[in-house]
Amino acid sequence: FNIDTKNPDVRKGEKKDFFGYKVLQSVCSPSLVHECNGNSYVNSVCYNMTSQLEPNSSFRPAFQECTKKTVDLVFLVDGSLSMSDNEFNQNKDFIVDIMNTLKNSSIKFAAVQFATVPRTIFDFNDYQAGHDRAKLTNEEHMKLLTNTHQALTFVLKEILENDKAGASADATKVVVLITDGDPTDSDGNGIVKIYDDKNIIRFVIGVKRFRAIASEPKDKNAFKIENYNGLKGVLVNFQKKIFKVEGSKVARAGEMTNEMAQSGFSAAFHKDALILGSVGSNSWRGSLQDRRGQIETQIEDPHMQMDSYMGYSVAVGEKSGNPLYFAGAPRFEHKGQVVLFRDTGMKWNATQNVSGDQIGSYFGAELCSVDVDSDGNTDFLLVGAPLYYQFLEKKEGRIYIYMMELKFDQQVSAPFTGRFGSTISSLADLNGDQLRDVAVGAPLENDNTGTVYIYLGDRHRGIRSTFSQRIMGQDLDSGLRFFGQAIDGDMDLGEDGLPDIAVGSQGAVVVVRSRPVFNVTARLSFLPNKISIDNIVCPSVGDRPLEMVDLTVCFEMVETTKSSSMNISYMLHVDPSRLTFRGFFDKANKKSRNLISICELKGENTCFNYSIYMPVCVVDTLSPVAMKLNFSQVDSEHMSAVLNSDSKRHADVMIPFEMRCKTHNICIAELDVDFNFTTPTLLVAKDNYFNVTVKLSNFGDDSYHTGLTIYYPQGLSFSRMTLVEVT
């Protein structure tokens, strides 16, 4: 309610550079790509910025170096009868060419010929001892059947998984099958599936259509040639394939560690630690990187599933001096999950988690921890699910509020459609109630122009369930897009003692300033303390009004933030609930029961005096006269200070009449009724009258709401009453 939307500071940059994607003191580029032996690794680089937005240092978290891994590669050569001796020798030459090209790599080679039965040409030990060329040269052509599946079983047991053959247990295992036809045996033992389960890469170089044994994707791992003269043509392409395998961490991309980490996708500070989210590490299970100085620790959840994106968001908290790390995994089981990590002294352990309840909602895409009373202990965790959809209401986005320890407290749904909850930021105290407040972004609202919602803090529930202000990007600058995709509001950028909010949008950052906030309390008082009834005469004689009381209206202004003054408008009402008025403000206008005024409040107390009048005849002097005051701020959007939305904006006072009672304001009346007939007899006839004179006297205390009832015979009708005398 106190964010100035009329004078925003809009700073624009290049959209192509994703300017405005994040607004933080430490910024990371999570998509830094570097090539490793033909493989593209997606890591990151982070920069620490000064207050003048100058980078003073940089580092690369969870960086995967271009390291070559051990590869055990077996050539499985077809020696069937359908192949000529010349073609068989061409196979040998192809093997020699491959080994010559990769002789300085970390690849170990072995070779097996197969026909009806397989036979080892040379194993890994022979290759490392330098005996491979001689054995390959001396190998004779078998010229029998093509039992390919039997040969694959032999290679697995006798070469790839046989340490006596020089195999390395941790090596990436590769089989290169060179054949001129389909197998003559069947895969009765499921050897191809076994190879898949063991992540053994298979390349097939075939003269005919032969793809079944190749690894996925088969189109890229099967090389078709018309005849063995075509081996030279696939040599260069095949060498690149093998070289890429050497540079990869393991056999398949599904088992990567930090090659695609994108560390810095999310970031948070806690004291001397920088915590970064690495969404792509461990086959996109995700992890956190805890960086303290030059020391970097990777934090993982052993139960996190593949492709969960843990680290998509990160938040930090503290309880009793112990740090807490929260990590969002919005793709966990397609519903999303948030994991709480605690430091046990030896390592960080995942101690608790909470999951989303709607498929595709992206629960955990945004996290925000809130120390609502700023006592050093985290009180609430806010979790965003920006894709949560309410079909009937046509609303998109929801935030969940959890008390420590991840105990559900309340949920706040999107007011409209627009990915509400894409960003959540804890703000410095905006309204001076000593509680931190929260901003929630909906960057796709209003046709992708974006909106930011301000929620005031609540000591018991984290935030209030209804927003206090809605800031629409289109109202600040018609060119803004995705306003609210990033929010940060913990700094005083204007150095005026008031918190400001930086909001990111596509190609621009908008700084909106908070305005001073006042608590204003109204007070009514009057003199004399009771309304005199001395001059009240009923029925009234003349129209000259009587003075009722002198009313004093005071406004007490308490500064909750840095501020100077403010304008308010107030309205006074006399007896607002009565149809018959007993008081008015203007002596010349008895109908002036209301008064409206505008004033400027500068000091701590501002008072105004008014005279209240009443008619000569006031019938009801028992009930007090009610005075009511309502006030509000004048043109709050353009004012430099704002009236606190929590201020009680009304005041009431009851003004009593005098009571002339002998004992303790308890009036005991002594009423006496006397009457006589002015005509001795009644002749019942047309147009004949029977007059009665009644005298009502009170010899005790004042009597209120006194009534006189006269009963008369049927047949008579009441004509009129005339007041003779009042004393």
XYZ file of C-alpha atoms in Angstrom:
727
model
C 0.000 0.000 0.000
C 2.949 2.343 0.461
C 4.896 1.538 -2.725
C 5.148 4.579 -4.983
C 3.959 3.501 -8.438
C 3.931 7.011 -9.925
C 7.683 7.599 -9.901
C 9.404 4.278 -10.719
C 13.079 4.129 -11.642
C 13.197 2.015 -14.817
C 16.663 0.887 -15.915
C 16.719 -0.855 -19.271
C 19.240 -3.238 -20.799
C 19.516 -5.653 -23.689
C 16.773 -8.274 -23.861
C 19.091 -10.625 -25.724
C 21.406 -10.557 -22.702
C 18.518 -11.562 -20.391
C 18.929 -8.259 -18.566
C 16.556 -8.258 -15.596
C 16.354 -12.039 -15.273
C 17.746 -11.794 -11.731
C 18.269 -8.935 -9.302
C 20.865 -10.027 -6.751
C 24.246 -9.027 -5.343
C 25.882 -12.240 -6.539
C 24.973 -13.231 -10.080
C 25.671 -16.463 -11.953
C 25.445 -17.473 -15.571
C 24.256 -21.087 -15.216
C 24.516 -21.888 -18.928
C 28.214 -21.372 -19.646
C 29.053 -23.957 -22.320
C 32.567 -25.305 -22.817
C 33.618 -28.036 -25.207
C 35.396 -31.168 -24.009
C 36.647 -33.458 -26.764
C 33.496 -32.929 -28.796
C 31.169 -32.948 -25.757
C 29.379 -29.744 -24.696
C 29.451 -29.302 -20.918
C 26.966 -26.833 -19.376
C 28.536 -25.466 -16.188
C 28.492 -21.890 -14.908
C 30.492 -18.859 -13.895
C 29.550 -16.617 -10.950
C 30.499 -13.001 -10.281
C 30.480 -11.071 -7.010
C 29.391 -7.479 -7.627
C 30.108 -4.260 -5.747
C 27.424 -1.699 -4.895
C 28.420 0.071 -8.140
C 27.647 -3.136 -10.085
C 31.340 -3.738 -10.746
C 32.511 -7.389 -10.655
C 35.227 -7.845 -8.041
C 35.688 -11.621 -8.299
C 34.452 -14.675 -10.163
C 34.483 -18.443 -9.754
C 33.138 -21.576 -11.429
C 31.149 -23.793 -9.052
C 30.785 -27.540 -9.660
C 32.987 -27.155 -12.710
C 33.535 -30.325 -14.710
C 37.049 -30.373 -16.135
C 37.785 -31.952 -19.501
C 39.183 -35.183 -18.122
C 39.668 -38.324 -20.204
C 38.328 -41.534 -18.738
C 39.593 -45.063 -19.204
C 37.857 -46.831 -22.085
C 38.013 -50.593 -22.710
C 37.217 -51.104 -26.406
C 36.836 -54.528 -28.046
C 36.792 -55.036 -31.816
C 34.444 -57.932 -32.589
C 35.352 -58.994 -36.133
C 33.177 -61.173 -38.371
C 35.190 -64.160 -39.660
C 32.339 -65.972 -41.409
C 32.569 -67.858 -44.692
C 30.704 -65.119 -46.601
C 33.742 -62.865 -46.252
C 36.720 -63.114 -48.576
C 40.311 -63.138 -47.311
C 40.839 -59.708 -48.806
C 37.844 -58.324 -46.927
C 39.066 -59.950 -43.724
C 42.434 -58.226 -44.134
C 40.665 -54.936 -44.759
C 39.063 -55.365 -41.334
C 42.529 -55.810 -39.826
C 43.765 -52.650 -41.535
C 40.756 -50.717 -40.223
C 41.538 -51.843 -36.659
C 45.177 -50.803 -37.029
C 44.161 -47.380 -38.366
C 41.858 -46.793 -35.383
C 44.516 -47.849 -32.869
C 47.150 -45.666 -34.550
C 44.903 -42.616 -34.422
C 44.025 -43.100 -30.746
C 47.364 -44.453 -29.519
C 47.961 -41.466 -27.189
C 44.525 -41.668 -25.610
C 43.291 -43.461 -22.497
C 41.669 -46.189 -24.603
C 42.765 -49.819 -24.271
C 42.055 -52.158 -27.175
C 41.259 -55.838 -27.566
C 40.064 -57.881 -30.554
C 37.950 -61.010 -30.984
C 37.170 -62.919 -34.210
C 33.923 -64.846 -34.349
C 32.295 -67.325 -36.675
C 30.785 -70.550 -35.343
C 32.741 -69.983 -32.134
C 34.560 -66.830 -30.958
C 38.336 -66.579 -30.456
C 40.461 -63.932 -28.777
C 42.933 -62.267 -31.151
C 44.538 -60.108 -28.433
C 43.346 -58.807 -25.070
C 44.023 -55.594 -23.130
C 47.180 -57.014 -21.597
C 48.528 -57.822 -25.062
C 47.754 -54.278 -26.212
C 49.527 -52.679 -23.264
C 52.492 -55.032 -23.711
C 52.747 -54.168 -27.428
C 51.917 -57.653 -28.719
C 48.653 -56.645 -30.369
C 49.965 -55.920 -33.897
C 51.779 -59.213 -34.239
C 48.824 -61.231 -33.025
C 46.464 -59.342 -35.310
C 48.753 -59.933 -38.309
C 48.989 -63.653 -37.579
C 45.233 -64.118 -37.054
C 43.748 -66.524 -39.632
C 40.326 -66.239 -41.215
C 37.871 -68.785 -39.655
C 35.418 -69.026 -42.594
C 32.464 -70.524 -40.696
C 28.990 -69.396 -39.485
C 28.031 -65.973 -38.010
C 27.026 -66.665 -34.391
C 26.998 -63.011 -33.340
C 25.063 -63.307 -30.055
C 27.312 -66.116 -28.840
C 30.296 -63.891 -29.631
C 28.821 -60.989 -27.628
C 28.454 -63.275 -24.621
C 32.079 -64.376 -25.008
C 33.320 -60.766 -25.205
C 31.428 -59.807 -22.059
C 32.655 -62.696 -19.907
C 36.138 -63.301 -21.270
C 37.274 -59.788 -22.134
C 35.230 -56.870 -20.735
C 34.579 -58.347 -17.277
C 37.747 -60.411 -16.959
C 40.502 -58.689 -14.989
C 42.915 -61.393 -16.156
C 42.404 -60.033 -19.662
C 43.413 -56.582 -18.397
C 39.882 -55.138 -18.109
C 39.346 -52.160 -15.786
C 36.279 -52.356 -13.568
C 35.605 -48.598 -13.706
C 36.239 -48.182 -17.436
C 33.689 -47.170 -20.023
C 33.083 -50.330 -22.033
C 32.710 -50.260 -25.819
C 32.225 -52.994 -28.425
C 32.794 -52.307 -32.142
C 31.108 -54.992 -34.258
C 32.328 -55.311 -37.866
C 30.145 -57.723 -39.831
C 28.827 -58.422 -43.311
C 25.509 -60.040 -42.467
C 22.785 -60.955 -40.034
C 23.497 -63.393 -37.164
C 22.961 -67.087 -37.740
C 22.079 -67.580 -34.061
C 19.262 -66.093 -31.973
C 19.467 -63.948 -28.875
C 18.023 -66.611 -26.605
C 19.877 -65.373 -23.506
C 18.976 -61.718 -24.027
C 22.587 -60.610 -24.402
C 21.606 -57.304 -26.077
C 19.467 -56.375 -23.080
C 22.301 -57.352 -20.736
C 24.580 -54.982 -22.635
C 21.935 -52.242 -22.275
C 21.603 -52.855 -18.542
C 25.374 -52.674 -18.118
C 25.564 -49.463 -20.180
C 27.968 -51.017 -22.695
C 28.183 -48.925 -25.847
C 27.932 -50.839 -29.149
C 28.922 -49.508 -32.534
C 28.007 -51.619 -35.556
C 29.752 -51.308 -38.926
C 27.759 -53.452 -41.327
C 27.835 -54.146 -45.014
C 24.118 -54.896 -44.960
C 21.113 -53.593 -42.980
C 22.108 -54.515 -39.466
C 21.106 -52.270 -36.521
C 19.593 -54.428 -33.775
C 22.794 -54.809 -31.759
C 23.795 -51.110 -31.894
C 23.248 -48.867 -28.860
C 20.641 -46.144 -28.868
C 20.394 -43.965 -30.841
C 20.826 -46.681 -33.445
C 20.879 -44.251 -36.376
C 24.043 -42.665 -34.990
C 25.734 -45.821 -33.741
C 25.217 -48.032 -36.819
C 27.433 -47.380 -39.875
C 26.235 -48.903 -43.144
C 28.757 -49.533 -45.944
C 28.224 -51.102 -49.354
C 31.395 -53.213 -49.128
C 34.587 -53.381 -47.136
C 36.194 -50.789 -49.343
C 33.909 -48.338 -47.543
C 35.707 -48.794 -44.226
C 38.045 -45.939 -45.081
C 35.030 -43.683 -45.605
C 33.667 -44.168 -42.096
C 37.080 -44.014 -40.435
C 37.111 -40.268 -39.618
C 33.524 -40.149 -38.379
C 33.993 -43.289 -36.324
C 37.186 -41.955 -34.733
C 35.256 -38.880 -33.545
C 32.628 -41.131 -32.007
C 35.225 -43.092 -30.057
C 37.022 -39.908 -29.011
C 33.786 -38.495 -27.558
C 33.281 -41.649 -25.535
C 36.728 -41.180 -24.031
C 35.900 -37.620 -22.931
C 32.568 -38.535 -21.366
C 32.217 -39.367 -17.689
C 30.518 -42.703 -18.316
C 28.835 -44.593 -21.074
C 25.505 -42.767 -21.209
C 24.325 -39.208 -20.678
C 21.782 -40.638 -18.252
C 24.574 -41.201 -15.749
C 26.268 -37.809 -15.875
C 27.498 -36.029 -12.742
C 28.481 -32.383 -13.237
C 28.752 -32.199 -17.012
C 25.332 -30.473 -17.184
C 25.271 -29.109 -13.616
C 24.304 -25.486 -14.416
C 25.435 -24.583 -10.923
C 24.183 -21.145 -9.968
C 20.724 -21.642 -11.458
C 19.643 -20.440 -8.005
C 21.703 -18.792 -5.285
C 21.446 -17.683 -1.658
C 23.806 -16.271 0.969
C 24.105 -17.421 4.571
C 26.768 -15.612 6.593
C 30.090 -16.611 5.001
C 28.577 -19.266 2.708
C 27.224 -18.986 -0.815
C 24.746 -21.753 -1.623
C 24.168 -22.519 -5.291
C 21.614 -24.767 -6.927
C 22.946 -27.229 -9.525
C 19.829 -28.452 -11.313
C 21.613 -30.641 -13.871
C 24.055 -32.505 -11.671
C 23.748 -36.266 -11.172
C 21.592 -36.811 -14.244
C 19.412 -33.827 -13.367
C 18.654 -35.156 -9.913
C 20.216 -31.899 -8.790
C 22.332 -30.845 -5.850
C 23.498 -27.835 -3.845
C 26.992 -26.366 -3.788
C 28.109 -24.877 -0.458
C 30.986 -22.504 -1.166
C 32.987 -20.964 1.702
C 35.997 -19.083 0.417
C 37.771 -21.510 -1.892
C 36.220 -24.617 -0.304
C 33.273 -26.123 -2.145
C 31.012 -28.890 -0.784
C 28.383 -30.722 -2.814
C 25.143 -31.503 -0.949
C 22.928 -34.295 -2.286
C 19.746 -36.130 -1.389
C 20.363 -39.866 -1.937
C 16.640 -40.449 -2.437
C 16.193 -37.800 -5.118
C 14.929 -39.206 -8.398
C 16.458 -38.617 -11.816
C 15.214 -35.484 -13.647
C 13.863 -33.891 -10.445
C 15.799 -30.606 -10.908
C 16.684 -30.210 -7.233
C 18.383 -26.854 -6.844
C 15.965 -25.118 -9.202
C 15.365 -22.892 -6.190
C 17.228 -22.520 -2.913
C 16.564 -20.708 0.361
C 18.465 -20.523 3.621
C 17.246 -20.199 7.184
C 18.403 -20.558 10.739
C 17.012 -22.096 13.909
C 18.720 -21.665 17.285
C 21.946 -20.702 15.554
C 21.954 -23.761 13.268
C 21.775 -23.194 9.496
C 18.985 -24.694 7.388
C 19.118 -25.165 3.616
C 15.935 -25.603 1.578
C 16.085 -26.930 -1.991
C 13.240 -27.059 -4.495
C 12.879 -29.977 -6.917
C 9.868 -28.966 -9.063
C 9.923 -32.080 -11.281
C 10.091 -34.682 -8.506
C 7.449 -37.290 -9.410
C 6.007 -34.588 -11.699
C 4.459 -32.881 -8.646
C 7.504 -31.272 -7.074
C 9.205 -31.515 -3.714
C 11.060 -29.324 -1.211
C 13.927 -30.828 0.793
C 15.277 -29.539 4.110
C 19.005 -30.080 4.737
C 20.644 -29.818 8.170
C 24.309 -29.672 9.079
C 25.070 -32.586 11.401
C 28.641 -31.434 11.935
C 30.085 -34.104 9.658
C 27.939 -33.558 6.561
C 24.691 -32.084 5.310
C 21.772 -34.518 5.548
C 18.312 -34.377 4.007
C 16.165 -34.561 7.144
C 12.700 -33.675 5.891
C 10.737 -33.107 2.704
C 7.298 -32.009 1.589
C 5.722 -32.734 -1.815
C 3.248 -30.963 -4.065
C -0.291 -32.148 -4.694
C -0.921 -31.377 -8.384
C 0.868 -32.873 -11.377
C 2.674 -30.234 -13.383
C 2.250 -27.484 -10.775
C 6.040 -27.044 -10.449
C 5.777 -27.053 -6.668
C 9.121 -25.885 -5.306
C 10.047 -23.741 -8.313
C 10.458 -20.809 -5.921
C 11.357 -20.732 -2.213
C 11.474 -17.907 0.294
C 12.352 -18.239 3.978
C 10.959 -15.534 6.255
C 12.163 -14.443 9.679
C 8.996 -12.452 10.199
C 9.973 -10.853 13.517
C 13.699 -10.516 12.674
C 14.828 -12.377 15.799
C 17.369 -14.488 13.911
C 15.173 -17.604 13.708
C 13.396 -18.565 10.504
C 9.654 -18.679 11.166
C 8.093 -19.617 7.825
C 8.959 -21.106 4.446
C 6.978 -19.939 1.414
C 6.856 -22.360 -1.520
C 5.777 -21.316 -4.992
C 3.849 -23.518 -7.414
C 3.510 -21.115 -10.368
C 1.843 -23.642 -12.687
C -0.816 -24.747 -10.180
C -4.097 -24.406 -12.060
C -7.597 -23.863 -10.727
C -9.836 -24.906 -13.576
C -13.137 -23.471 -12.384
C -11.702 -20.140 -11.277
C -9.339 -19.940 -14.280
C -6.470 -18.959 -11.992
C -2.837 -19.989 -12.253
C -0.271 -20.136 -9.482
C -0.301 -20.730 -5.744
C 2.034 -20.257 -2.797
C 2.141 -22.545 0.223
C 3.172 -21.307 3.658
C 4.862 -23.702 6.080
C 5.805 -23.163 9.674
C 9.021 -24.655 10.947
C 9.490 -27.560 10.599
C 7.698 -27.767 7.243
C 4.312 -27.861 8.958
C 1.608 -26.662 6.577
C -0.096 -23.472 7.730
C -1.988 -21.838 4.856
C -2.075 -21.397 1.104
C -2.605 -18.273 -0.962
C -4.054 -18.715 -4.439
C -3.501 -16.521 -7.447
C -5.918 -13.611 -7.825
C -5.708 -14.031 -11.617
C -3.928 -16.077 -14.297
C -0.240 -15.297 -14.724
C 2.040 -17.827 -12.951
C 1.573 -16.326 -9.530
C 4.372 -17.527 -7.256
C 7.097 -17.604 -9.918
C 9.088 -15.365 -7.582
C 8.753 -14.825 -3.836
C 10.927 -12.382 -1.927
C 11.151 -11.484 1.742
C 11.070 -7.692 2.081
C 12.279 -5.350 4.755
C 9.488 -3.982 6.977
C 7.383 -1.706 4.755
C 4.683 -0.490 7.137
C 6.645 -0.102 10.361
C 4.952 -2.904 12.322
C 8.357 -4.545 12.979
C 7.414 -7.531 10.800
C 9.005 -8.455 7.493
C 6.744 -8.372 4.466
C 6.644 -10.441 1.258
C 6.422 -9.716 -2.471
C 5.052 -12.309 -4.917
C 5.565 -12.077 -8.670
C 3.121 -13.096 -11.399
C 5.212 -12.274 -14.507
C 2.694 -13.562 -17.069
C -0.302 -11.671 -15.717
C -2.037 -9.020 -17.850
C -0.972 -10.451 -21.190
C 2.620 -11.088 -20.036
C 3.203 -7.546 -18.781
C 3.446 -8.900 -15.225
C 2.310 -7.971 -11.731
C 3.838 -7.906 -8.252
C 1.723 -8.422 -5.132
C 2.688 -7.086 -1.702
C 1.638 -9.100 1.365
C 2.135 -7.651 4.831
C 3.733 -9.894 7.432
C 1.746 -11.727 10.066
C 3.376 -12.908 13.277
C 1.276 -16.073 13.503
C 0.657 -17.019 9.856
C 3.656 -15.636 8.011
C 1.719 -13.297 5.738
C -1.806 -11.999 5.607
C -4.104 -13.907 3.290
C -5.050 -10.796 1.269
C -2.544 -8.645 -0.579
C -2.138 -5.027 0.509
C -1.035 -3.702 -2.880
C -1.077 -4.846 -6.494
C 1.648 -3.301 -8.662
C 1.018 -3.835 -12.380
C 3.934 -3.490 -14.761
C 1.802 -1.837 -17.431
C 1.041 1.015 -15.015
C 4.740 1.724 -14.493
C 5.916 1.525 -18.099
C 3.847 0.425 -21.065
C 6.854 -1.359 -22.553
C 7.524 -3.682 -19.622
C 7.260 -7.432 -20.173
C 7.386 -10.195 -17.547
C 7.481 -7.649 -14.730
C 7.972 -9.637 -11.525
C 10.229 -12.407 -12.877
C 12.755 -11.394 -10.196
C 12.301 -9.422 -6.956
C 14.670 -8.199 -4.273
C 13.580 -5.833 -1.521
C 16.032 -5.851 1.356
C 17.975 -2.670 0.634
C 17.623 1.096 1.012
C 18.709 2.192 -2.449
C 17.594 5.797 -1.929
C 19.466 6.126 1.388
C 16.389 7.708 2.953
C 15.889 5.110 5.658
C 13.080 3.424 3.714
C 13.259 -0.006 2.021
C 13.024 -0.119 -1.767
C 12.142 -2.959 -4.138
C 14.026 -3.929 -7.305
C 11.879 -5.851 -9.784
C 13.234 -7.610 -12.851
C 11.476 -7.743 -16.192
C 12.516 -8.616 -19.725
C 15.272 -6.173 -20.616
C 14.665 -3.846 -17.667
C 14.998 -3.515 -13.913
C 12.449 -1.345 -12.106
C 13.178 0.196 -8.706
C 10.031 1.225 -6.838
C 10.402 3.229 -3.650
C 8.476 2.716 -0.463
C 6.914 5.800 1.090
C 6.805 6.941 4.732
C 4.050 5.380 6.811
C 2.083 7.032 9.628
C -0.109 5.511 12.280
C -2.880 8.022 12.991
C -5.259 7.800 15.945
C -8.295 10.084 16.281
C -9.676 11.252 19.622
C -12.873 13.205 20.437
C -13.463 15.243 23.600
C -16.032 17.846 24.661
C -16.840 20.557 27.214
C -18.818 20.800 29.349
C -18.847 17.140 30.248
C -22.662 17.082 30.216
C -25.301 18.826 28.149
C -27.229 21.378 30.182
C -31.007 20.956 30.152
C -31.740 24.290 31.844
C -32.913 26.043 28.701
C -34.660 23.123 27.035
C -38.343 23.966 26.620
C -40.924 21.758 24.995
C -42.764 22.703 23.034
C -40.153 25.148 21.798
C -40.611 28.864 21.947
C -38.874 30.453 18.937
C -36.183 29.066 16.611
C -33.056 30.303 18.360
C -30.778 27.255 18.906
C -29.013 26.405 22.128
C -25.344 25.674 22.582
C -24.849 21.997 23.281
C -21.057 21.468 23.768
C -17.686 22.504 22.379
C -16.206 19.505 20.548
C -12.443 18.986 20.159
C -11.111 16.688 17.427
C -7.487 15.558 17.857
C -5.289 13.422 15.619
C -2.256 11.732 17.122
C 0.328 10.866 14.478
C 2.983 8.246 15.229
C 5.854 7.893 12.766
C 6.475 4.248 11.934
C 9.000 4.984 9.198
C 11.011 8.004 8.105
C 8.457 10.712 7.190
C 7.382 14.358 7.503
C 3.672 15.117 7.075
C 0.485 13.971 5.406
C -2.981 15.222 4.449
C -6.161 13.599 5.671
C -9.859 14.130 5.131
C -12.313 13.598 7.971
C -16.070 13.673 8.473
C -17.960 14.334 11.704
C -21.503 13.041 12.288
C -23.978 14.069 15.016
C -26.424 11.353 16.071
C -25.758 9.397 12.850
C -28.156 6.577 13.693
C -31.165 8.791 14.494
C -33.768 10.050 12.075
C -34.617 12.985 14.359
C -31.483 15.034 14.975
C -30.599 16.547 18.325
C -27.467 18.420 17.275
C -25.961 20.324 14.349
C -22.793 22.251 13.440
C -24.168 25.395 11.808
C -26.256 27.694 14.010
C -28.124 28.918 10.948
C -28.757 25.457 9.517
C -30.377 22.919 11.791
C -29.904 20.183 9.166
C -26.096 20.430 9.213
C -25.550 17.134 10.985
C -22.341 16.306 9.044
C -19.077 18.197 8.654
C -16.272 17.420 6.175
C -12.792 18.897 6.431
C -9.285 18.381 4.988
C -6.211 19.080 7.062
C -2.449 18.569 7.059
C -0.950 16.657 9.952
C 2.592 17.735 10.772
C 3.271 17.395 14.454
C 2.621 14.595 16.872
C -0.789 16.050 17.808
C -3.121 18.172 15.703
C -6.439 19.394 17.177
C -9.489 21.271 15.911
C -12.429 22.794 17.855
C -16.069 22.885 16.830
C -19.262 24.147 18.469
C -22.249 21.837 18.499
C -25.756 23.275 18.733
C -29.156 21.826 19.616
C -32.775 22.914 19.242
C -34.638 24.539 22.139
C -36.839 21.491 22.477
C -35.056 18.175 22.841
C -37.538 15.479 23.676
C -35.056 12.707 24.453
C -32.617 13.922 27.093
C -32.058 10.474 28.524
C -30.036 8.907 25.675
C -26.598 10.476 25.083
C -25.837 12.231 21.814
C -23.492 10.164 19.629
C -20.561 11.780 17.824
C -18.757 9.802 15.135
C -15.576 10.618 13.213
C -14.312 8.890 10.032
C -11.061 9.842 8.313
C -8.905 8.760 5.380
C -5.869 9.918 3.455
C -6.256 12.455 0.680
C -4.921 11.285 -2.729
C -2.630 8.632 -1.269
C -1.150 7.710 -4.669
C 0.531 11.096 -5.114
C 1.470 11.814 -1.500
C 4.972 11.400 -0.122
C 3.650 9.705 3.039
C 1.025 7.010 3.480
C -1.550 6.317 6.166
C -0.965 2.890 7.659
C -3.608 0.464 6.483
C -3.752 -0.875 10.043
C -4.709 2.513 11.508
C -8.144 2.616 13.126
C -9.845 5.162 10.913
C -12.770 6.156 13.107
C -13.537 7.451 16.586
C -16.752 7.656 18.627
C -17.869 9.497 21.713
C -21.175 9.691 23.602
C -22.193 13.072 25.088
C -24.634 12.668 28.009
C -27.310 15.099 29.188
C -27.492 16.365 32.740
C -29.421 14.147 35.118
C -30.916 15.909 38.142
C -31.230 13.079 40.557
C -30.840 13.246 44.316
C -28.904 10.000 44.753
C -26.199 8.427 42.574
C -27.673 9.282 39.180
C -30.775 7.271 39.986
C -33.838 9.387 39.337
C -36.989 8.658 41.326
C -39.952 10.592 40.018
C -43.132 11.447 42.045
C -45.853 11.835 39.456
C -49.336 13.148 40.256
C -52.336 13.276 37.919
C -55.388 15.518 38.578
C -58.273 16.095 36.239
C -61.774 17.647 36.172
C -64.624 18.084 33.733
C -65.400 21.519 32.418
C -68.950 20.396 31.516
C -70.984 18.677 34.261
C -72.986 16.489 31.919
C -72.586 14.920 28.531
C -75.389 15.097 26.076
C -74.739 12.540 23.378
C -75.602 14.401 20.246
C -74.012 15.404 16.954
C -71.269 18.069 17.188
C -71.359 18.018 20.974
C -68.043 18.018 22.941
C -67.025 16.792 26.356
C -63.960 18.630 27.727
C -61.533 17.220 30.285
C -58.745 19.237 31.958
C -55.724 17.133 33.024
C -52.874 18.332 35.240
C -49.672 16.220 35.322
C -47.200 17.137 38.075
C -43.797 15.775 39.193
C -42.707 16.447 42.771
C -39.546 14.256 42.627
C -36.518 13.728 40.332
C -36.628 14.197 36.594
C -38.925 11.815 34.784
C -37.949 10.533 31.321
C -40.180 9.221 28.557
C -43.273 9.974 30.655
C -46.567 8.980 29.059
C -50.218 9.695 29.936
C -52.990 7.314 28.864
C -56.676 8.345 28.975
C -59.410 5.737 28.747
C -62.935 6.782 27.640
C -66.196 4.925 26.867
C -66.963 3.392 23.546
C -69.065 5.639 21.421
C -66.834 8.621 22.054
C -64.008 9.619 19.727
C -60.918 11.670 20.505
C -61.006 15.108 18.916
C -57.955 17.139 19.975
C -55.609 18.088 22.800
C -54.532 21.634 23.655
C -51.492 22.428 25.823
C -52.562 25.050 28.356
C -49.427 25.627 30.450
C -45.880 24.259 30.893
C -43.744 24.930 33.972
